[in-house]
């Protein structure tokens, strides 16, 4: 029998009063199914592919059956997932304007197969339109596999391993899993050990440097550099470019689609405020019915940090394609930014256009 204090270190409980999963030796498991369904919807719905003959878009996640989980053993995270996914797509032939619909099916996405080997089948409803089906089989399938790869990357590593700081640039996560950029369902799975605590203390000391010292020794202003990403999205609207442009620049229309008060000074250098002050910014460029460029920030972003948002209005027969290019989005806010534009802008504007058509 081992002497007191000389036992197997896996069972030493001196660092935790409750002795729970000391040194992360025991098996723990978390369900990642709900998170995964939301992530798959976010990454797959809205995919657009286009060539000179036609344009296709994945419009709906019709079915997502399966499960995903994250397990911890000996201080390592292990991921299991198995999915049967069915998507709806719709497309338009540019020359004739004829529209077609179909399905994209992924019968088995699991850890047993690489993404490149995952089966993706494309079908179309009866009738002409094979040109769109071929577009989905080639470019569409490639984009779907790319999105599935992004899902697995987010599941296993979070956003490129970069921490998202909820309380400012000098905050440090007490949870190793979150500090390493893993999704929320991993919180607490990798518990602190002596080595982790020492590492975290070192990070805190480095980040607690006097901001004035940073300012004196570096061209960067107060604080630290914020990791950022660029976001690109496109959306089709069944209206003319002139009307879509007005929805972004006329106060009454902005208040209708945002369902909240707005303040707009629609001129170069003018300020704007939307969604009860959650979105603020400044107009950099206004090209009537063609382009809007703005300084843009969300209230919960690091103080004084702005992204640059450019909206390009591209007319096509009977519709307008809105091209969104956004640079300087904080890495940890990328998904929120996409959600904001897809749900709170694009979908609400489409609802407003439908209501205007019915009333007209």
mmCIF file of C-alpha atoms in Angstrom:
data_model
loop_
_atom_site.group_PDB
_atom_site.id
_atom_site.type_symbol
_atom_site.label_atom_id
_atom_site.label_comp_id
_atom_site.label_asym_id
_atom_site.label_seq_id
_atom_site.Cartn_x
_atom_site.Cartn_y
_atom_site.Cartn_z
ATOM 1 C CA UNK A 1 0.000 0.000 0.000
ATOM 2 C CA UNK A 2 1.417 3.379 -1.018
ATOM 3 C CA UNK A 3 2.366 5.881 1.629
ATOM 4 C CA UNK A 4 0.303 9.012 2.073
ATOM 5 C CA UNK A 5 1.205 11.527 -0.636
ATOM 6 C CA UNK A 6 3.054 8.947 -2.761
ATOM 7 C CA UNK A 7 0.103 7.350 -4.538
ATOM 8 C CA UNK A 8 -0.740 7.330 -8.231
ATOM 9 C CA UNK A 9 -0.962 11.038 -9.259
ATOM 10 C CA UNK A 10 -4.138 10.275 -11.189
ATOM 11 C CA UNK A 11 -5.972 9.979 -7.896
ATOM 12 C CA UNK A 12 -4.431 12.887 -5.993
ATOM 13 C CA UNK A 13 -7.248 15.204 -4.898
ATOM 14 C CA UNK A 14 -5.319 17.912 -3.090
ATOM 15 C CA UNK A 15 -6.050 20.501 -5.770
ATOM 16 C CA UNK A 16 -9.857 20.040 -5.637
ATOM 17 C CA UNK A 17 -11.890 19.613 -2.487
ATOM 18 C CA UNK A 18 -14.431 17.404 -4.277
ATOM 19 C CA UNK A 19 -11.776 15.393 -6.133
ATOM 20 C CA UNK A 20 -13.866 15.436 -9.336
ATOM 21 C CA UNK A 21 -12.043 13.992 -12.367
ATOM 22 C CA UNK A 22 -8.658 14.983 -11.019
ATOM 23 C CA UNK A 23 -6.050 15.594 -13.723
ATOM 24 C CA UNK A 24 -8.774 14.862 -16.313
ATOM 25 C CA UNK A 25 -8.175 11.096 -16.067
ATOM 26 C CA UNK A 26 -11.761 9.825 -16.032
ATOM 27 C CA UNK A 27 -14.121 9.521 -19.011
ATOM 28 C CA UNK A 28 -16.662 12.343 -19.317
ATOM 29 C CA UNK A 29 -19.092 12.917 -22.164
ATOM 30 C CA UNK A 30 -21.199 15.838 -23.442
ATOM 31 C CA UNK A 31 -23.961 15.873 -26.021
ATOM 32 C CA UNK A 32 -23.162 18.056 -29.065
ATOM 33 C CA UNK A 33 -26.284 17.161 -31.048
ATOM 34 C CA UNK A 34 -28.258 20.353 -30.558
ATOM 35 C CA UNK A 35 -25.219 22.558 -31.184
ATOM 36 C CA UNK A 36 -24.374 20.556 -34.302
ATOM 37 C CA UNK A 37 -27.862 20.889 -35.797
ATOM 38 C CA UNK A 38 -27.718 24.634 -35.414
ATOM 39 C CA UNK A 39 -24.208 24.781 -36.866
ATOM 40 C CA UNK A 40 -25.097 22.613 -39.860
ATOM 41 C CA UNK A 41 -28.123 24.805 -40.607
ATOM 42 C CA UNK A 42 -25.989 27.929 -40.337
ATOM 43 C CA UNK A 43 -23.263 26.629 -42.666
ATOM 44 C CA UNK A 44 -25.352 24.821 -45.293
ATOM 45 C CA UNK A 45 -28.485 26.911 -45.804
ATOM 46 C CA UNK A 46 -27.796 29.852 -48.069
ATOM 47 C CA UNK A 47 -24.948 28.296 -50.074
ATOM 48 C CA UNK A 48 -25.019 29.803 -53.575
ATOM 49 C CA UNK A 49 -23.308 28.572 -56.746
ATOM 50 C CA UNK A 50 -23.501 30.287 -60.100
ATOM 51 C CA UNK A 51 -22.153 30.172 -63.649
ATOM 52 C CA UNK A 52 -23.013 31.799 -66.959
ATOM 53 C CA UNK A 53 -26.014 29.505 -67.433
ATOM 54 C CA UNK A 54 -27.718 29.485 -64.055
ATOM 55 C CA UNK A 55 -27.753 30.165 -60.354
ATOM 56 C CA UNK A 56 -28.595 27.739 -57.514
ATOM 57 C CA UNK A 57 -29.074 28.171 -53.774
ATOM 58 C CA UNK A 58 -29.551 25.741 -50.905
ATOM 59 C CA UNK A 59 -32.812 26.997 -49.460
ATOM 60 C CA UNK A 60 -33.736 24.619 -46.625
ATOM 61 C CA UNK A 61 -32.375 22.023 -44.241
ATOM 62 C CA UNK A 62 -35.205 19.498 -44.656
ATOM 63 C CA UNK A 63 -33.777 16.747 -42.495
ATOM 64 C CA UNK A 64 -30.873 16.306 -40.119
ATOM 65 C CA UNK A 65 -30.946 12.972 -38.307
ATOM 66 C CA UNK A 66 -28.218 11.619 -36.081
ATOM 67 C CA UNK A 67 -26.122 12.698 -33.136
ATOM 68 C CA UNK A 68 -22.785 14.119 -32.083
ATOM 69 C CA UNK A 69 -20.910 14.031 -28.805
ATOM 70 C CA UNK A 70 -17.671 15.140 -27.215
ATOM 71 C CA UNK A 71 -15.827 12.971 -24.704
ATOM 72 C CA UNK A 72 -12.839 13.609 -22.468
ATOM 73 C CA UNK A 73 -10.311 10.963 -21.513
ATOM 74 C CA UNK A 74 -6.815 11.439 -20.077
ATOM 75 C CA UNK A 75 -6.996 15.167 -20.738
ATOM 76 C CA UNK A 76 -7.929 14.781 -24.419
ATOM 77 C CA UNK A 77 -11.186 15.594 -26.206
ATOM 78 C CA UNK A 78 -12.626 12.885 -28.483
ATOM 79 C CA UNK A 79 -15.463 13.604 -30.928
ATOM 80 C CA UNK A 80 -18.115 11.272 -32.326
ATOM 81 C CA UNK A 81 -20.687 12.212 -34.960
ATOM 82 C CA UNK A 82 -23.012 10.500 -37.417
ATOM 83 C CA UNK A 83 -25.484 12.422 -39.587
ATOM 84 C CA UNK A 84 -28.044 11.816 -42.315
ATOM 85 C CA UNK A 85 -28.728 15.191 -43.952
ATOM 86 C CA UNK A 86 -31.234 16.228 -46.608
ATOM 87 C CA UNK A 87 -31.245 19.707 -48.154
ATOM 88 C CA UNK A 88 -33.535 21.501 -50.605
ATOM 89 C CA UNK A 89 -32.093 23.566 -53.416
ATOM 90 C CA UNK A 90 -33.668 25.953 -55.892
ATOM 91 C CA UNK A 91 -32.256 27.464 -59.051
ATOM 92 C CA UNK A 92 -32.981 29.677 -62.023
ATOM 93 C CA UNK A 93 -31.854 29.374 -65.644
ATOM 94 C CA UNK A 94 -30.608 32.820 -66.567
ATOM 95 C CA UNK A 95 -31.552 32.812 -70.244
ATOM 96 C CA UNK A 96 -35.161 31.670 -69.845
ATOM 97 C CA UNK A 97 -35.837 32.657 -66.231
ATOM 98 C CA UNK A 98 -37.276 29.188 -65.583
ATOM 99 C CA UNK A 99 -36.941 27.989 -61.993
ATOM 100 C CA UNK A 100 -36.296 24.451 -60.745
ATOM 101 C CA UNK A 101 -36.016 22.693 -57.388
ATOM 102 C CA UNK A 102 -34.287 19.602 -56.093
ATOM 103 C CA UNK A 103 -32.590 17.820 -53.207
ATOM 104 C CA UNK A 104 -29.067 17.334 -51.893
ATOM 105 C CA UNK A 105 -28.631 14.239 -49.713
ATOM 106 C CA UNK A 106 -25.724 13.297 -47.453
ATOM 107 C CA UNK A 107 -26.613 9.818 -46.165
ATOM 108 C CA UNK A 108 -23.609 9.297 -43.900
ATOM 109 C CA UNK A 109 -21.406 12.002 -42.447
ATOM 110 C CA UNK A 110 -19.340 10.346 -39.723
ATOM 111 C CA UNK A 111 -15.851 10.115 -38.283
ATOM 112 C CA UNK A 112 -15.378 6.884 -40.257
ATOM 113 C CA UNK A 113 -14.953 8.759 -43.548
ATOM 114 C CA UNK A 114 -12.951 11.750 -44.714
ATOM 115 C CA UNK A 115 -14.935 14.690 -46.070
ATOM 116 C CA UNK A 116 -13.646 14.070 -49.601
ATOM 117 C CA UNK A 117 -14.982 10.496 -49.406
ATOM 118 C CA UNK A 118 -18.387 11.499 -48.019
ATOM 119 C CA UNK A 119 -21.237 10.746 -50.429
ATOM 120 C CA UNK A 120 -23.229 13.772 -51.628
ATOM 121 C CA UNK A 121 -26.052 13.053 -54.091
ATOM 122 C CA UNK A 122 -28.008 15.657 -56.074
ATOM 123 C CA UNK A 123 -31.463 15.150 -57.563
ATOM 124 C CA UNK A 124 -34.014 17.365 -59.327
ATOM 125 C CA UNK A 125 -37.750 17.286 -59.780
ATOM 126 C CA UNK A 126 -39.033 16.008 -63.128
ATOM 127 C CA UNK A 127 -38.714 18.176 -66.207
ATOM 128 C CA UNK A 128 -35.992 20.144 -67.912
ATOM 129 C CA UNK A 129 -33.274 21.932 -66.004
ATOM 130 C CA UNK A 130 -30.429 19.415 -66.057
ATOM 131 C CA UNK A 131 -28.085 22.341 -66.510
ATOM 132 C CA UNK A 132 -28.899 23.384 -62.932
ATOM 133 C CA UNK A 133 -28.578 19.837 -61.665
ATOM 134 C CA UNK A 134 -25.107 19.628 -63.215
ATOM 135 C CA UNK A 135 -24.173 22.921 -61.546
ATOM 136 C CA UNK A 136 -25.219 21.530 -58.182
ATOM 137 C CA UNK A 137 -23.386 18.241 -58.806
ATOM 138 C CA UNK A 138 -20.121 20.053 -59.449
ATOM 139 C CA UNK A 139 -19.815 23.445 -57.796
ATOM 140 C CA UNK A 140 -22.695 22.794 -55.384
ATOM 141 C CA UNK A 141 -21.248 19.532 -54.090
ATOM 142 C CA UNK A 142 -17.854 21.171 -53.630
ATOM 143 C CA UNK A 143 -19.381 23.987 -51.584
ATOM 144 C CA UNK A 144 -21.402 21.536 -49.476
ATOM 145 C CA UNK A 145 -18.280 19.514 -48.657
ATOM 146 C CA UNK A 146 -16.457 22.727 -47.790
ATOM 147 C CA UNK A 147 -19.264 23.632 -45.377
ATOM 148 C CA UNK A 148 -19.162 20.149 -43.817
ATOM 149 C CA UNK A 149 -15.435 20.604 -43.324
ATOM 150 C CA UNK A 150 -16.104 23.921 -41.584
ATOM 151 C CA UNK A 151 -18.611 22.169 -39.297
ATOM 152 C CA UNK A 152 -16.048 19.551 -38.281
ATOM 153 C CA UNK A 153 -13.418 22.225 -37.741
ATOM 154 C CA UNK A 154 -15.785 24.169 -35.484
ATOM 155 C CA UNK A 155 -16.791 20.980 -33.650
ATOM 156 C CA UNK A 156 -13.241 19.857 -32.981
ATOM 157 C CA UNK A 157 -11.217 23.033 -32.622
ATOM 158 C CA UNK A 158 -13.580 26.010 -32.319
ATOM 159 C CA UNK A 159 -12.686 29.122 -34.313
ATOM 160 C CA UNK A 160 -9.028 28.491 -35.200
ATOM 161 C CA UNK A 161 -8.145 28.110 -31.502
ATOM 162 C CA UNK A 162 -8.485 31.874 -30.867
ATOM 163 C CA UNK A 163 -10.200 32.841 -27.601
ATOM 164 C CA UNK A 164 -13.274 35.061 -27.639
ATOM 165 C CA UNK A 165 -13.008 37.635 -24.868
ATOM 166 C CA UNK A 166 -16.428 38.496 -23.384
ATOM 167 C CA UNK A 167 -15.332 41.267 -21.027
ATOM 168 C CA UNK A 168 -12.670 43.166 -22.937
ATOM 169 C CA UNK A 169 -9.213 42.569 -24.380
ATOM 170 C CA UNK A 170 -7.510 41.761 -21.067
ATOM 171 C CA UNK A 171 -9.898 39.086 -19.778
ATOM 172 C CA UNK A 172 -8.814 35.457 -19.504
ATOM 173 C CA UNK A 173 -11.088 32.413 -19.454
ATOM 174 C CA UNK A 174 -10.811 30.221 -16.362
ATOM 175 C CA UNK A 175 -11.930 27.264 -18.464
ATOM 176 C CA UNK A 176 -9.135 25.712 -20.520
ATOM 177 C CA UNK A 177 -11.575 24.412 -23.130
ATOM 178 C CA UNK A 178 -13.103 27.830 -23.749
ATOM 179 C CA UNK A 179 -9.752 29.603 -23.663
ATOM 180 C CA UNK A 180 -8.601 27.241 -26.389
ATOM 181 C CA UNK A 181 -11.521 28.291 -28.586
ATOM 182 C CA UNK A 182 -13.673 25.161 -28.273
ATOM 183 C CA UNK A 183 -17.496 25.323 -28.552
ATOM 184 C CA UNK A 184 -19.547 26.044 -25.439
ATOM 185 C CA UNK A 185 -20.589 22.431 -24.833
ATOM 186 C CA UNK A 186 -16.961 21.597 -23.952
ATOM 187 C CA UNK A 187 -16.959 24.019 -21.010
ATOM 188 C CA UNK A 188 -15.454 22.363 -17.952
ATOM 189 C CA UNK A 189 -14.603 19.077 -19.690
ATOM 190 C CA UNK A 190 -10.875 19.752 -19.424
ATOM 191 C CA UNK A 191 -10.508 20.836 -15.813
ATOM 192 C CA UNK A 192 -7.568 22.898 -14.526
ATOM 193 C CA UNK A 193 -4.408 21.101 -13.431
ATOM 194 C CA UNK A 194 -1.331 22.596 -11.834
ATOM 195 C CA UNK A 195 0.315 23.013 -15.245
ATOM 196 C CA UNK A 196 -2.753 24.746 -16.676
ATOM 197 C CA UNK A 197 -3.071 27.027 -13.672
ATOM 198 C CA UNK A 198 0.572 28.064 -13.995
ATOM 199 C CA UNK A 199 0.096 28.705 -17.725
ATOM 200 C CA UNK A 200 -3.046 30.766 -17.092
ATOM 201 C CA UNK A 201 -1.285 32.848 -14.425
ATOM 202 C CA UNK A 202 1.529 33.575 -16.896
ATOM 203 C CA UNK A 203 -1.007 34.714 -19.500
ATOM 204 C CA UNK A 204 -2.728 36.971 -16.972
ATOM 205 C CA UNK A 205 0.575 38.573 -16.033
ATOM 206 C CA UNK A 206 1.439 39.224 -19.680
ATOM 207 C CA UNK A 207 -1.964 40.745 -20.357
ATOM 208 C CA UNK A 208 -1.899 42.938 -17.255
ATOM 209 C CA UNK A 209 0.866 45.144 -18.666
ATOM 210 C CA UNK A 210 0.113 48.860 -18.272
ATOM 211 C CA UNK A 211 -1.659 49.970 -21.488
ATOM 212 C CA UNK A 212 0.422 53.181 -21.422
ATOM 213 C CA UNK A 213 3.553 51.059 -21.725
ATOM 214 C CA UNK A 214 2.063 49.327 -24.772
ATOM 215 C CA UNK A 215 1.270 52.688 -26.295
ATOM 216 C CA UNK A 216 4.797 53.955 -25.730
ATOM 217 C CA UNK A 217 6.548 50.938 -27.224
ATOM 218 C CA UNK A 218 4.191 50.129 -30.106
ATOM 219 C CA UNK A 219 2.315 52.028 -32.835
ATOM 220 C CA UNK A 220 -0.837 50.243 -31.683
ATOM 221 C CA UNK A 221 -3.190 52.352 -29.556
ATOM 222 C CA UNK A 222 -4.458 51.348 -26.108
ATOM 223 C CA UNK A 223 -5.193 47.671 -25.648
ATOM 224 C CA UNK A 224 -4.219 44.785 -27.938
ATOM 225 C CA UNK A 225 -4.803 43.802 -31.521
ATOM 226 C CA UNK A 226 -8.118 42.068 -32.147
ATOM 227 C CA UNK A 227 -8.093 38.996 -34.435
ATOM 228 C CA UNK A 228 -10.571 39.677 -37.247
ATOM 229 C CA UNK A 229 -12.097 37.917 -40.248
ATOM 230 C CA UNK A 230 -13.889 38.952 -43.426
ATOM 231 C CA UNK A 231 -17.502 37.936 -44.064
ATOM 232 C CA UNK A 232 -18.989 37.640 -47.543
ATOM 233 C CA UNK A 233 -22.679 36.901 -48.144
ATOM 234 C CA UNK A 234 -25.026 37.211 -51.126
ATOM 235 C CA UNK A 235 -28.825 37.221 -51.175
ATOM 236 C CA UNK A 236 -31.456 37.519 -53.920
ATOM 237 C CA UNK A 237 -34.444 39.835 -53.491
ATOM 238 C CA UNK A 238 -37.541 39.914 -55.703
ATOM 239 C CA UNK A 239 -37.468 43.655 -56.207
ATOM 240 C CA UNK A 240 -35.677 46.386 -58.136
ATOM 241 C CA UNK A 241 -32.334 47.757 -56.938
ATOM 242 C CA UNK A 242 -33.927 51.168 -56.352
ATOM 243 C CA UNK A 243 -36.467 49.785 -53.884
ATOM 244 C CA UNK A 244 -33.929 47.595 -52.083
ATOM 245 C CA UNK A 245 -31.550 50.553 -51.757
ATOM 246 C CA UNK A 246 -34.339 52.657 -50.250
ATOM 247 C CA UNK A 247 -35.054 49.989 -47.622
ATOM 248 C CA UNK A 248 -31.518 50.547 -46.305
ATOM 249 C CA UNK A 249 -31.594 54.344 -46.492
ATOM 250 C CA UNK A 250 -35.168 55.479 -45.688
ATOM 251 C CA UNK A 251 -35.787 55.749 -41.952
ATOM 252 C CA UNK A 252 -39.407 54.528 -42.014
ATOM 253 C CA UNK A 253 -38.464 51.428 -44.023
ATOM 254 C CA UNK A 254 -35.476 50.663 -41.785
ATOM 255 C CA UNK A 255 -37.742 50.872 -38.743
ATOM 256 C CA UNK A 256 -40.261 48.547 -40.392
ATOM 257 C CA UNK A 257 -37.863 45.714 -41.182
ATOM 258 C CA UNK A 258 -35.879 46.129 -37.925
ATOM 259 C CA UNK A 259 -39.068 46.530 -35.858
ATOM 260 C CA UNK A 260 -37.278 49.135 -33.709
ATOM 261 C CA UNK A 261 -36.489 52.869 -33.711
ATOM 262 C CA UNK A 262 -33.694 54.056 -36.017
ATOM 263 C CA UNK A 263 -31.643 57.222 -36.473
ATOM 264 C CA UNK A 264 -30.220 57.818 -39.968
ATOM 265 C CA UNK A 265 -28.151 60.682 -41.359
ATOM 266 C CA UNK A 266 -27.936 59.404 -44.935
ATOM 267 C CA UNK A 267 -24.935 61.336 -46.218
ATOM 268 C CA UNK A 268 -21.192 60.825 -46.340
ATOM 269 C CA UNK A 269 -19.925 61.078 -42.774
ATOM 270 C CA UNK A 270 -23.476 60.811 -41.401
ATOM 271 C CA UNK A 271 -24.179 58.636 -38.361
ATOM 272 C CA UNK A 272 -26.740 55.852 -38.015
ATOM 273 C CA UNK A 273 -28.225 53.824 -35.174
ATOM 274 C CA UNK A 274 -30.488 50.773 -35.485
ATOM 275 C CA UNK A 275 -31.979 47.945 -33.431
ATOM 276 C CA UNK A 276 -32.385 50.048 -30.277
ATOM 277 C CA UNK A 277 -28.782 51.200 -30.437
ATOM 278 C CA UNK A 278 -27.305 47.713 -30.755
ATOM 279 C CA UNK A 279 -25.971 48.648 -34.203
ATOM 280 C CA UNK A 280 -24.193 51.979 -34.743
ATOM 281 C CA UNK A 281 -21.926 53.408 -37.390
ATOM 282 C CA UNK A 282 -21.155 55.984 -40.024
ATOM 283 C CA UNK A 283 -21.718 56.234 -43.777
ATOM 284 C CA UNK A 284 -18.425 56.229 -45.712
ATOM 285 C CA UNK A 285 -19.789 56.075 -49.272
ATOM 286 C CA UNK A 286 -23.256 56.322 -50.806
ATOM 287 C CA UNK A 287 -23.712 55.591 -54.520
ATOM 288 C CA UNK A 288 -27.456 55.860 -55.110
ATOM 289 C CA UNK A 289 -29.117 52.523 -55.949
ATOM 290 C CA UNK A 290 -25.697 50.880 -56.403
ATOM 291 C CA UNK A 291 -23.535 50.851 -53.301
ATOM 292 C CA UNK A 292 -23.399 51.677 -49.581
ATOM 293 C CA UNK A 293 -20.188 51.542 -47.511
ATOM 294 C CA UNK A 294 -20.352 51.951 -43.721
ATOM 295 C CA UNK A 295 -18.305 51.865 -40.549
ATOM 296 C CA UNK A 296 -20.227 49.313 -38.497
ATOM 297 C CA UNK A 297 -20.158 48.009 -34.950
ATOM 298 C CA UNK A 298 -22.283 45.968 -32.597
ATOM 299 C CA UNK A 299 -22.701 47.099 -29.000
ATOM 300 C CA UNK A 300 -21.013 44.002 -27.567
ATOM 301 C CA UNK A 301 -17.858 44.365 -29.676
ATOM 302 C CA UNK A 302 -14.606 45.576 -28.092
ATOM 303 C CA UNK A 303 -14.830 49.294 -27.393
ATOM 304 C CA UNK A 304 -14.191 51.608 -30.362
ATOM 305 C CA UNK A 305 -13.765 48.681 -32.765
ATOM 306 C CA UNK A 306 -15.540 49.032 -36.126
ATOM 307 C CA UNK A 307 -15.841 46.791 -39.156
ATOM 308 C CA UNK A 308 -16.257 48.051 -42.718
ATOM 309 C CA UNK A 309 -19.482 46.908 -44.390
ATOM 310 C CA UNK A 310 -20.006 47.291 -48.140
ATOM 311 C CA UNK A 311 -23.389 46.604 -49.760
ATOM 312 C CA UNK A 312 -23.452 46.258 -53.550
ATOM 313 C CA UNK A 313 -26.828 46.228 -55.311
ATOM 314 C CA UNK A 314 -26.576 44.165 -58.525
ATOM 315 C CA UNK A 315 -29.701 44.193 -60.736
ATOM 316 C CA UNK A 316 -30.636 41.004 -62.585
ATOM 317 C CA UNK A 317 -33.862 40.353 -64.549
ATOM 318 C CA UNK A 318 -36.763 40.747 -62.098
ATOM 319 C CA UNK A 319 -34.531 40.668 -59.033
ATOM 320 C CA UNK A 320 -31.618 42.307 -57.231
ATOM 321 C CA UNK A 321 -28.602 40.489 -55.850
ATOM 322 C CA UNK A 322 -27.287 42.048 -52.669
ATOM 323 C CA UNK A 323 -23.576 41.417 -52.154
ATOM 324 C CA UNK A 324 -22.366 41.940 -48.589
ATOM 325 C CA UNK A 325 -18.645 42.299 -47.936
ATOM 326 C CA UNK A 326 -17.590 42.935 -44.363
ATOM 327 C CA UNK A 327 -14.008 43.322 -43.196
ATOM 328 C CA UNK A 328 -12.719 43.599 -39.648
ATOM 329 C CA UNK A 329 -15.252 41.411 -37.819
ATOM 330 C CA UNK A 330 -13.854 40.136 -34.481
ATOM 331 C CA UNK A 331 -13.153 36.424 -34.885
ATOM 332 C CA UNK A 332 -15.378 35.437 -31.979
ATOM 333 C CA UNK A 333 -18.291 37.466 -33.435
ATOM 334 C CA UNK A 334 -18.217 36.017 -36.974
ATOM 335 C CA UNK A 335 -21.166 33.672 -36.540
ATOM 336 C CA UNK A 336 -23.205 36.337 -34.735
ATOM 337 C CA UNK A 337 -22.536 38.721 -37.619
ATOM 338 C CA UNK A 338 -23.743 36.184 -40.178
ATOM 339 C CA UNK A 339 -26.832 35.453 -38.099
ATOM 340 C CA UNK A 340 -27.569 39.165 -37.732
ATOM 341 C CA UNK A 341 -27.518 39.768 -41.464
ATOM 342 C CA UNK A 342 -29.316 36.576 -42.471
ATOM 343 C CA UNK A 343 -32.094 36.625 -39.886
ATOM 344 C CA UNK A 344 -32.466 40.259 -38.839
ATOM 345 C CA UNK A 345 -31.807 41.865 -42.216
ATOM 346 C CA UNK A 346 -32.295 39.589 -45.219
ATOM 347 C CA UNK A 347 -35.258 37.561 -43.958
ATOM 348 C CA UNK A 348 -36.997 40.570 -42.388
ATOM 349 C CA UNK A 349 -36.538 42.636 -45.570
ATOM 350 C CA UNK A 350 -38.035 39.819 -47.649
ATOM 351 C CA UNK A 351 -41.000 39.751 -45.288
ATOM 352 C CA UNK A 352 -41.397 43.509 -45.696
ATOM 353 C CA UNK A 353 -41.285 43.180 -49.497
ATOM 354 C CA UNK A 354 -43.954 40.467 -49.435
ATOM 355 C CA UNK A 355 -46.162 42.593 -47.210
ATOM 356 C CA UNK A 356 -45.688 45.600 -49.524
ATOM 357 C CA UNK A 357 -46.618 43.456 -52.547
ATOM 358 C CA UNK A 358 -49.765 42.143 -50.866
ATOM 359 C CA UNK A 359 -50.849 45.614 -49.766
ATOM 360 C CA UNK A 360 -50.071 46.994 -53.206
#
